[in-house]
Short mmCIF file of C-alpha atoms in Angstrom, two decimals:
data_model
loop_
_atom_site.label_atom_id
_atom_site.label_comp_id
_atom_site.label_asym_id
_atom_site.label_seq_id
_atom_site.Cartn_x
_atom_site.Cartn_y
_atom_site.Cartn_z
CA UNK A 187 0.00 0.00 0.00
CA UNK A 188 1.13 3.20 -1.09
CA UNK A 189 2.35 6.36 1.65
CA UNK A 190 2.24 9.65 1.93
CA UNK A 191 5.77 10.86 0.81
CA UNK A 192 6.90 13.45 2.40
CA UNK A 193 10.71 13.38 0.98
CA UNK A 194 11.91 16.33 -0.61
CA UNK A 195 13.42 14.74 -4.02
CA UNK A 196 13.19 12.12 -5.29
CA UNK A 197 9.55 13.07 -4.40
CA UNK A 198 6.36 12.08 -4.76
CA UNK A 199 4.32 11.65 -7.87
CA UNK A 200 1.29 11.15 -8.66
CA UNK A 201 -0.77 7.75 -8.70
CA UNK A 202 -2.50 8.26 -11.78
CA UNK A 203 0.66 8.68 -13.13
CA UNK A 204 2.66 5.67 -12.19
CA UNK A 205 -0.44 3.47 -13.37
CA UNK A 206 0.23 4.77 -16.78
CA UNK A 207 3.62 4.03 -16.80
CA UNK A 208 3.24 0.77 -15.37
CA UNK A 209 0.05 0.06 -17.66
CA UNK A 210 2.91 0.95 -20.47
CA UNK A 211 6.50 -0.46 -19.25
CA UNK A 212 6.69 -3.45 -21.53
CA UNK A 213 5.16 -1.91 -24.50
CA UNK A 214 4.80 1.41 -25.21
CA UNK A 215 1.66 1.87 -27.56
CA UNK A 216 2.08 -0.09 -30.87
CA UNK A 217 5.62 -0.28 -30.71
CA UNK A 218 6.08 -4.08 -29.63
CA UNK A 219 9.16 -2.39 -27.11
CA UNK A 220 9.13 -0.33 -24.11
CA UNK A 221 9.51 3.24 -24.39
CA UNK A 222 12.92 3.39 -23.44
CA UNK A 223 13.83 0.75 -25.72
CA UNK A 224 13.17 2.52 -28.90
CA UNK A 225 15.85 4.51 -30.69
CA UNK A 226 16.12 8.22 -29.36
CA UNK A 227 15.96 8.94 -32.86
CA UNK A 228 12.92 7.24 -33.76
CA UNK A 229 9.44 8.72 -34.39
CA UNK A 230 7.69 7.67 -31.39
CA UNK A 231 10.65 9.36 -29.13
CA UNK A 232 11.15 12.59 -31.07
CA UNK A 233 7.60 13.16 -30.93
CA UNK A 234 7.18 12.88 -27.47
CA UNK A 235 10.19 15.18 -26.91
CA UNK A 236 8.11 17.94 -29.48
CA UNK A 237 4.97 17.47 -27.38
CA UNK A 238 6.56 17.92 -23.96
CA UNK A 239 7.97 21.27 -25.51
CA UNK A 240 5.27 22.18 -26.88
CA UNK A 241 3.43 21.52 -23.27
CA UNK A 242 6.29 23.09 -21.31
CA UNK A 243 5.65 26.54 -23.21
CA UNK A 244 1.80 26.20 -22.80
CA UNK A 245 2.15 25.65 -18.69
CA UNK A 246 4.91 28.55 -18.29
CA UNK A 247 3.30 30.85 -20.66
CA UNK A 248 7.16 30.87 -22.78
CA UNK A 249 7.72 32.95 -25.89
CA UNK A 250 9.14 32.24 -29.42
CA UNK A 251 12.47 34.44 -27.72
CA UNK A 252 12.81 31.45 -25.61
CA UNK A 253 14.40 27.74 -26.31
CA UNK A 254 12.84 24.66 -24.32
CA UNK A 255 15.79 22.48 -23.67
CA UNK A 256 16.12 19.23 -22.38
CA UNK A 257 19.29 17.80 -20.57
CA UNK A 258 21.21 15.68 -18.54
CA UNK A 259 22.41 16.56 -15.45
CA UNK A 260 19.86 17.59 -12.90
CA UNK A 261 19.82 21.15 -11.48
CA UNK A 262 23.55 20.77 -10.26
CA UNK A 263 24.86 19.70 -13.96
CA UNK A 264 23.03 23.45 -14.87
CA UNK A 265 24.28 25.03 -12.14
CA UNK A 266 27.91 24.16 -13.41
CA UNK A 267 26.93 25.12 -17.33
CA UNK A 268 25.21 28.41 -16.79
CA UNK A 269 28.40 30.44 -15.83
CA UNK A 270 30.02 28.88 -18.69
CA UNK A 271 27.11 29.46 -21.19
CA UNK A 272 25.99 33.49 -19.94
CA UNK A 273 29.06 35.04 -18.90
CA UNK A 274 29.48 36.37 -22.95
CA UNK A 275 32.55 37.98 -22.66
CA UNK A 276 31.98 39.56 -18.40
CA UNK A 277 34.35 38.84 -15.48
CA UNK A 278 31.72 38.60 -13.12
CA UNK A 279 28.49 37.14 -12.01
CA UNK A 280 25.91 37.71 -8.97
CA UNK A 281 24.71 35.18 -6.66
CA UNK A 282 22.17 35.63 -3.74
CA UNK A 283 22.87 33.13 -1.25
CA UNK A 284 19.53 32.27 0.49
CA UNK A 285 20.42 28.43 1.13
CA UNK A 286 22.55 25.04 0.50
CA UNK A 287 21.61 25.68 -3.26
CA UNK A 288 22.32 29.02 -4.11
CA UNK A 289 25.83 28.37 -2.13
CA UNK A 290 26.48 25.16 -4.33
CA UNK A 291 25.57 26.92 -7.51
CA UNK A 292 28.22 29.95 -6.22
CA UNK A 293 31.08 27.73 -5.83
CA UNK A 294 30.67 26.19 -9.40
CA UNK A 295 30.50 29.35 -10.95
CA UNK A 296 33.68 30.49 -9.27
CA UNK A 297 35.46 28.28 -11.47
CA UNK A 298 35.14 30.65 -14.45
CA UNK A 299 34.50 34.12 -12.90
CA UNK A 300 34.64 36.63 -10.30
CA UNK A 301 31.38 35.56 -8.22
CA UNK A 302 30.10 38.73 -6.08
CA UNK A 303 27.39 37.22 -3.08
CA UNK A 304 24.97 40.06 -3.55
CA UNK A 305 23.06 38.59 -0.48
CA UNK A 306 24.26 35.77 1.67
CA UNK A 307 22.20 34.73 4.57
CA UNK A 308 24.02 32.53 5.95
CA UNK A 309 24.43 30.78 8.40
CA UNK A 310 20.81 31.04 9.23
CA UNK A 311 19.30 31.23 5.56
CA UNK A 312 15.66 32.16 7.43
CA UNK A 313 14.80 35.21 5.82
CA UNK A 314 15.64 36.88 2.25
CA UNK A 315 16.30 41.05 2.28
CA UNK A 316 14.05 43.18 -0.22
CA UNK A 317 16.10 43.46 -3.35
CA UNK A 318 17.29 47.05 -2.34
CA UNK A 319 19.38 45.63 -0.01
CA UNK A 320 21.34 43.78 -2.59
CA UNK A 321 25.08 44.32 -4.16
CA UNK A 322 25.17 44.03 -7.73
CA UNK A 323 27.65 45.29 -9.60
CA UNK A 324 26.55 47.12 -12.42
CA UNK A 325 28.49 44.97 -15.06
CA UNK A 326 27.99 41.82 -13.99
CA UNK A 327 26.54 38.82 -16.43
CA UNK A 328 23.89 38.01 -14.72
CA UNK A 329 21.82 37.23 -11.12
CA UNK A 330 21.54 33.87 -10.16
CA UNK A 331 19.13 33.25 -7.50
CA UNK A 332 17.45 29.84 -6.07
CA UNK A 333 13.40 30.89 -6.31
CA UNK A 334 12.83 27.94 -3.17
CA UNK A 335 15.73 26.40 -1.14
CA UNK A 336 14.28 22.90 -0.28
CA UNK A 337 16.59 22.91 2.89
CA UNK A 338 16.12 25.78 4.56
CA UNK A 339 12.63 26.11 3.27
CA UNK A 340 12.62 30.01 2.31
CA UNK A 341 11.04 31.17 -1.32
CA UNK A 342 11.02 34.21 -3.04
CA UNK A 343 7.32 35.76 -3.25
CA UNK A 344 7.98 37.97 -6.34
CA UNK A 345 10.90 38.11 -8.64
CA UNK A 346 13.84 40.76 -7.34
CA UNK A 347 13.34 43.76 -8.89
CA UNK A 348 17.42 44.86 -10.08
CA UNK A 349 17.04 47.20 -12.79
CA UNK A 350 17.56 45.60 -15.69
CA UNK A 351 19.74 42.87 -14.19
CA UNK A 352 19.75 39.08 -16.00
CA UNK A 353 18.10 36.72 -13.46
CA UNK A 354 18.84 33.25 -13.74
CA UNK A 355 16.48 31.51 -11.35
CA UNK A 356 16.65 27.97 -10.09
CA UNK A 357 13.22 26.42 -9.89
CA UNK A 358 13.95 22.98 -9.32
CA UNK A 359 12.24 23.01 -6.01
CA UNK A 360 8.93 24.97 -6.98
CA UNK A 361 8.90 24.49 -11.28
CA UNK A 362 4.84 24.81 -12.14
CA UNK A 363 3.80 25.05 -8.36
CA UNK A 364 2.65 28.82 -9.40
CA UNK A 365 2.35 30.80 -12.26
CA UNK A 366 5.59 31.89 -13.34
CA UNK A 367 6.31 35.37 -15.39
CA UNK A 368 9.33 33.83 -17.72
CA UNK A 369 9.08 36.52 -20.07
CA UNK A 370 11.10 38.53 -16.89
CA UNK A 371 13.49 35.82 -16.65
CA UNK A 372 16.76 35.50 -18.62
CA UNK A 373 16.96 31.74 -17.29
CA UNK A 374 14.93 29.41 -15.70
CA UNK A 375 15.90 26.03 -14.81
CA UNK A 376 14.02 22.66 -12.61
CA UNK A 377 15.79 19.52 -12.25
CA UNK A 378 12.73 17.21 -12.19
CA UNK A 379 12.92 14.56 -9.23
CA UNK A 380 10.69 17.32 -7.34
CA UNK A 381 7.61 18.51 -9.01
CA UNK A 382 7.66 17.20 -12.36
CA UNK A 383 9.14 13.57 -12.67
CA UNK A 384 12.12 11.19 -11.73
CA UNK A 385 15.34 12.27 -11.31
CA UNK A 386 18.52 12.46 -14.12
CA UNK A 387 17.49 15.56 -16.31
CA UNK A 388 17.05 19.04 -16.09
CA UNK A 389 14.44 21.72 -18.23
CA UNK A 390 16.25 24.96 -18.92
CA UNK A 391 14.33 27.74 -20.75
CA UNK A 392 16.70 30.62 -21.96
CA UNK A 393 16.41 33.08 -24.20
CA UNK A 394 17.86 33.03 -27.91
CA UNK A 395 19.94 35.65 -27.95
CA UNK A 396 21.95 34.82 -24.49
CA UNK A 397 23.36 31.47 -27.04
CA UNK A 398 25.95 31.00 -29.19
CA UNK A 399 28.57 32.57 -27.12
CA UNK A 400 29.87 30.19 -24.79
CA UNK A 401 33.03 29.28 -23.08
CA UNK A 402 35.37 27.41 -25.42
CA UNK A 403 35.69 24.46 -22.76
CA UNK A 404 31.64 24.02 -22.59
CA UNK A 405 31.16 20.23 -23.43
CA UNK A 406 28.64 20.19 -26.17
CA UNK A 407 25.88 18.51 -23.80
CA UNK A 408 25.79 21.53 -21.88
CA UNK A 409 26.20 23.66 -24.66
CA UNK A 410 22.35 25.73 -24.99
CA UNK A 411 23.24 26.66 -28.74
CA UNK A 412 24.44 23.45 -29.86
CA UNK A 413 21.71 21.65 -27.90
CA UNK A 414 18.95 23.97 -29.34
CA UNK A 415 20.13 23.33 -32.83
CA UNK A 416 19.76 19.67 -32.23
CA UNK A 417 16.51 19.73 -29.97
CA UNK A 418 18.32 18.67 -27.32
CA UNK A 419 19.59 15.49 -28.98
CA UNK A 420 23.07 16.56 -29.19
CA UNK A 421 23.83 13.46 -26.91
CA UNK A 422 21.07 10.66 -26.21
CA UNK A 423 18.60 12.34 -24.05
CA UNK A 424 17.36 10.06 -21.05
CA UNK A 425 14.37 8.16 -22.33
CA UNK A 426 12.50 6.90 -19.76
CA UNK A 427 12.92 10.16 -17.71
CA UNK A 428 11.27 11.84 -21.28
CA UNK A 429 7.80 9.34 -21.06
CA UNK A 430 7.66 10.89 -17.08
CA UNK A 431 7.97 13.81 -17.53
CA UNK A 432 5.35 13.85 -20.42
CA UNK A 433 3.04 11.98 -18.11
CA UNK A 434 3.35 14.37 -15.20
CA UNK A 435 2.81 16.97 -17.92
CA UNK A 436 -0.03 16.19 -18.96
CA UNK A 437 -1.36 15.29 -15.70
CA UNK A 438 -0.54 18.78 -14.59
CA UNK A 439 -2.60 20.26 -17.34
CA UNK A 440 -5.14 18.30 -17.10
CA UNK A 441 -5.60 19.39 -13.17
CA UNK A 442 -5.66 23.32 -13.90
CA UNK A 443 -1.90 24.08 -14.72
CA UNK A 444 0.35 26.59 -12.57
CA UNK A 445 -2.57 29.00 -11.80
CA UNK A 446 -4.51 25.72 -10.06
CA UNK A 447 -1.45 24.21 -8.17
CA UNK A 448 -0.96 27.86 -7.04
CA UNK A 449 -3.98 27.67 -5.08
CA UNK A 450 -3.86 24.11 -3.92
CA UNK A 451 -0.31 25.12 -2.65
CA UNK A 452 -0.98 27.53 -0.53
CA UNK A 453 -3.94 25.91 0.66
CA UNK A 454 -1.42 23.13 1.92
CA UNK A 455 1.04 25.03 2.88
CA UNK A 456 -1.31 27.44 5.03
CA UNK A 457 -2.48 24.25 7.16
CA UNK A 458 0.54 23.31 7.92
CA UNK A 459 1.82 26.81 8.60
CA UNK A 460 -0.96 27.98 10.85
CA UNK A 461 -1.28 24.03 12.87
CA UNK A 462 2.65 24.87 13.85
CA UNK A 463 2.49 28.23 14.08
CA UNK A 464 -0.87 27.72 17.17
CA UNK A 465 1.36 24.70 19.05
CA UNK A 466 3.94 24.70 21.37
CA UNK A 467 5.86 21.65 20.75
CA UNK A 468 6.84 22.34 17.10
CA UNK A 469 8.24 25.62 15.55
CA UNK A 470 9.38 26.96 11.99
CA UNK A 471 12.29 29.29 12.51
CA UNK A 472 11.41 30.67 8.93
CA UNK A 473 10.26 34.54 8.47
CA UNK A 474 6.92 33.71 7.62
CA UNK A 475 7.00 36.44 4.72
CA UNK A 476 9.30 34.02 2.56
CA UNK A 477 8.03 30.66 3.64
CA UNK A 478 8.26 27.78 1.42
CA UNK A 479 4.90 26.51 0.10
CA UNK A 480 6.51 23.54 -1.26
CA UNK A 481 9.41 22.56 1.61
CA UNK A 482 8.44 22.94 5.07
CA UNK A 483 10.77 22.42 8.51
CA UNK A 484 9.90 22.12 11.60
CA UNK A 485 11.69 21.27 15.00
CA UNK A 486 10.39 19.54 18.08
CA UNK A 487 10.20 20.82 21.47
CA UNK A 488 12.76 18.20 22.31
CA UNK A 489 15.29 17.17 19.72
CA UNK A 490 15.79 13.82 21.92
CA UNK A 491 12.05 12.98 20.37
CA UNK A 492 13.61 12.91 16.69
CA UNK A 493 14.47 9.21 15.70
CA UNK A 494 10.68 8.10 17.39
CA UNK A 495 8.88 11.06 15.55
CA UNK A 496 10.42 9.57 12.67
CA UNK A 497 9.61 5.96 13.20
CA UNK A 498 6.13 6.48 14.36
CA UNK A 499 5.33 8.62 11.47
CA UNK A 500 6.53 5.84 8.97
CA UNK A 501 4.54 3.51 11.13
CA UNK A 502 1.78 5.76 10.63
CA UNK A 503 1.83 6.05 7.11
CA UNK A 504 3.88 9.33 6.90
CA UNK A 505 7.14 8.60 5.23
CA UNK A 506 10.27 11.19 4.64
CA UNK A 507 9.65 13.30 7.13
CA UNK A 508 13.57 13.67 8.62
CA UNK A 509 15.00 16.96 7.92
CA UNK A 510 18.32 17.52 5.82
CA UNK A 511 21.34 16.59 8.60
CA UNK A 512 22.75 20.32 7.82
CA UNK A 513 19.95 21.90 9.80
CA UNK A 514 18.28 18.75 11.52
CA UNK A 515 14.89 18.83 12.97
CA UNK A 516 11.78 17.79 10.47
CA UNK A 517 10.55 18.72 6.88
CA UNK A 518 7.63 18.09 5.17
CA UNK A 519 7.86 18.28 1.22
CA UNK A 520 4.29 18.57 0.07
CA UNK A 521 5.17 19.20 -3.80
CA UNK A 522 2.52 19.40 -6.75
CA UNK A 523 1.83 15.87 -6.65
CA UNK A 524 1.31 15.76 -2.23
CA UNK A 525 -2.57 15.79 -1.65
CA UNK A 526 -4.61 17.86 0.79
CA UNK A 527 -5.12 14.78 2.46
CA UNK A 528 -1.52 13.57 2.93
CA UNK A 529 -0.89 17.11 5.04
CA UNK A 530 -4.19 16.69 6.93
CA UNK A 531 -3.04 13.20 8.23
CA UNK A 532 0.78 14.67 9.24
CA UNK A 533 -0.93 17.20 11.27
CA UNK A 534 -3.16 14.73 12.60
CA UNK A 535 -0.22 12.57 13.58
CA UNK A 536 1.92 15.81 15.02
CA UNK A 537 -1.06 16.17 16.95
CA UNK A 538 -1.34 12.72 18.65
CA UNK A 539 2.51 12.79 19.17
CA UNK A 540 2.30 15.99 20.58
CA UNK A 541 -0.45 14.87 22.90
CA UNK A 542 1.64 11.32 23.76
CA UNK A 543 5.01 13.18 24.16
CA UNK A 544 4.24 17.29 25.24
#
């Protein structure tokens, strides 16, 4: 019997979803082979990779400016070819540091440029300063910030406003969990073992006219021109990752798209918020005016109660639950695919552990 799934990538996904995929894992259609048997280069698997492009621009609202790629590597693989794709030429690039990932994506980065922390909240990473506050150099390439850090559990509730600055924004964490204004964005990118599939590619949506002028040492599978001018078939693309993400796709759509998971989102997010927020044996250290809809932590009145909160919740149903051992404590990933009434039974469980333990 299935569980909630609480972990914060690999992540949930949705029922409906794995039944397809299981309904099609020895033969994909017509085909007499599975899906990610066939040939990248066949019909059956170029078309798919069209229609989730085609389905990726209709769900983030992207323009003709924009290319749809789709790569290997997860968010970290991007992280290390966006410096080496957008610097065109600049010394420099801008990185606000609101968590584990914006920090990661820094330190790759410094191995081609000058990186400037514009913000850096560390060690705490609870709260994110208005945009202001921030120190951009005027000439740098562009602004890379991390729009949800799954550790910490912070998220930005509006893009920065930096006057003109490139933002590169990292939406692994919170990709289609809310509309999302990419027309203001120079680069977004979601590895997809949170909100829209398995894990082992990334989706990177940049615009046309930041390509073509790339470090001479970019390998050509992280190479947005070269990849674009192949449909991202310059190297075999990950099939069975592909049929996924088409399936979670679709199944997106098919619920109400960005604008629908926006609501169900917060709807989660805010019953979770406001149950911890009324008791006094759990707390979320987090500024509540950046809280994470999609990743949230939570710590026990006494950390000694950790490893049996833990157990009990698996026993319970509740699976995933342990927080990230940088910060410790508890976290509750209720992506996209999480339903209402996976959070109502947590809280109902924090609230008979609370009562058995307080």
């Amino acid at each position: 019997m299935r569980k909630f799934n609480f972990y914060p990538g690999p992540s949930t996904i949705a029922t409906s979803v794995l039944e397809k995929m299981r309904a099609e894992f020895i033969e994909f259609e017509d085909t007499g082979a599975a899906f990610f048997e066939l040939s990248h280069r066949s019909g059956t698997v170029v078309d798919c990779q069209r229609r989730i492009v085609a389905r990726l621009r209709q769900l983030m609202g992207v323009g003709d400016d924009y290319h749809v790629l789709l790569l290997h590597g997860g968010a970290i693989g991007q992280a290390a070819a966006i410096p080496m794709n957008l610097l065109r030429g600049k010394k420099q690039a801008a990185y606000a540091i609101t968590g584990h990932w914006g920090r990661l994506a820094a330190g790759h980065a410094e191995a081609h440029c000058q990186v400037e922390r514009c913000i850096d909240t560390s060690p705490e990473c609870t709260s994110i300063p208005p945009a202001d506050q921030w120190q951009v150099p005027a000439d740098c390439a562009y602004v890379h910030f991390t729009d949800n850090e799954t550790i910490n559990g912070v998220e930005f509730q509006e893009l920065p406003d930096l006057d003109g600055q490139l933002l590169v924004a990292d939406q692994s964490s919170n990709i289609l969990s809310r509309p999302w204004p990419t027309d203001k964005v120079a680069l977004t990118y979601a590895c997809l073992q949170k909100n829209i599939g398995p894990s082992g590619m990334a989706v990177v949506v940049v615009r046309k006219d930041l390509c073509g002028e790339q470090l001479p040492i970019t390998p050509a599978i992280w190479n947005y021109a070269k990849q674009a001018k192949a449909d991202s078939m310059a190297n075999t693309p990950a099939t069975i990752q592909l049929r996924m993400l088409e399936l979670v796709l679709d199944w997106t759509a098919e619920a109400g798209g960005a604008e629908e998971f926006g609501r169900r989102n917060r709807a989660k997010a805010d019953m979770l918020y406001d149950f911890i927020d009324a008791s006094d044996f759990y707390a979320n250290k987090v500024d509540p005016a950046v809280r994470s809809r999609m990743n949230i932590p939570f710590v026990l009145a006494d950390a000694s109660l950790d490893d049996q909160f833990v157990t009990q919740a698996e026993e319970a149903g509740l699976i995933g639950l342990r927080g990230h051992r940088a910060v410790g404590g508890m976290r509750a990933s209720i992506y996209n695919a999480m339903p209402e009434q996976g959070v109502s039974q947590l809280i109902s469980f924090m609230q008979d552990f609370a009562a058995g333990n307080g």
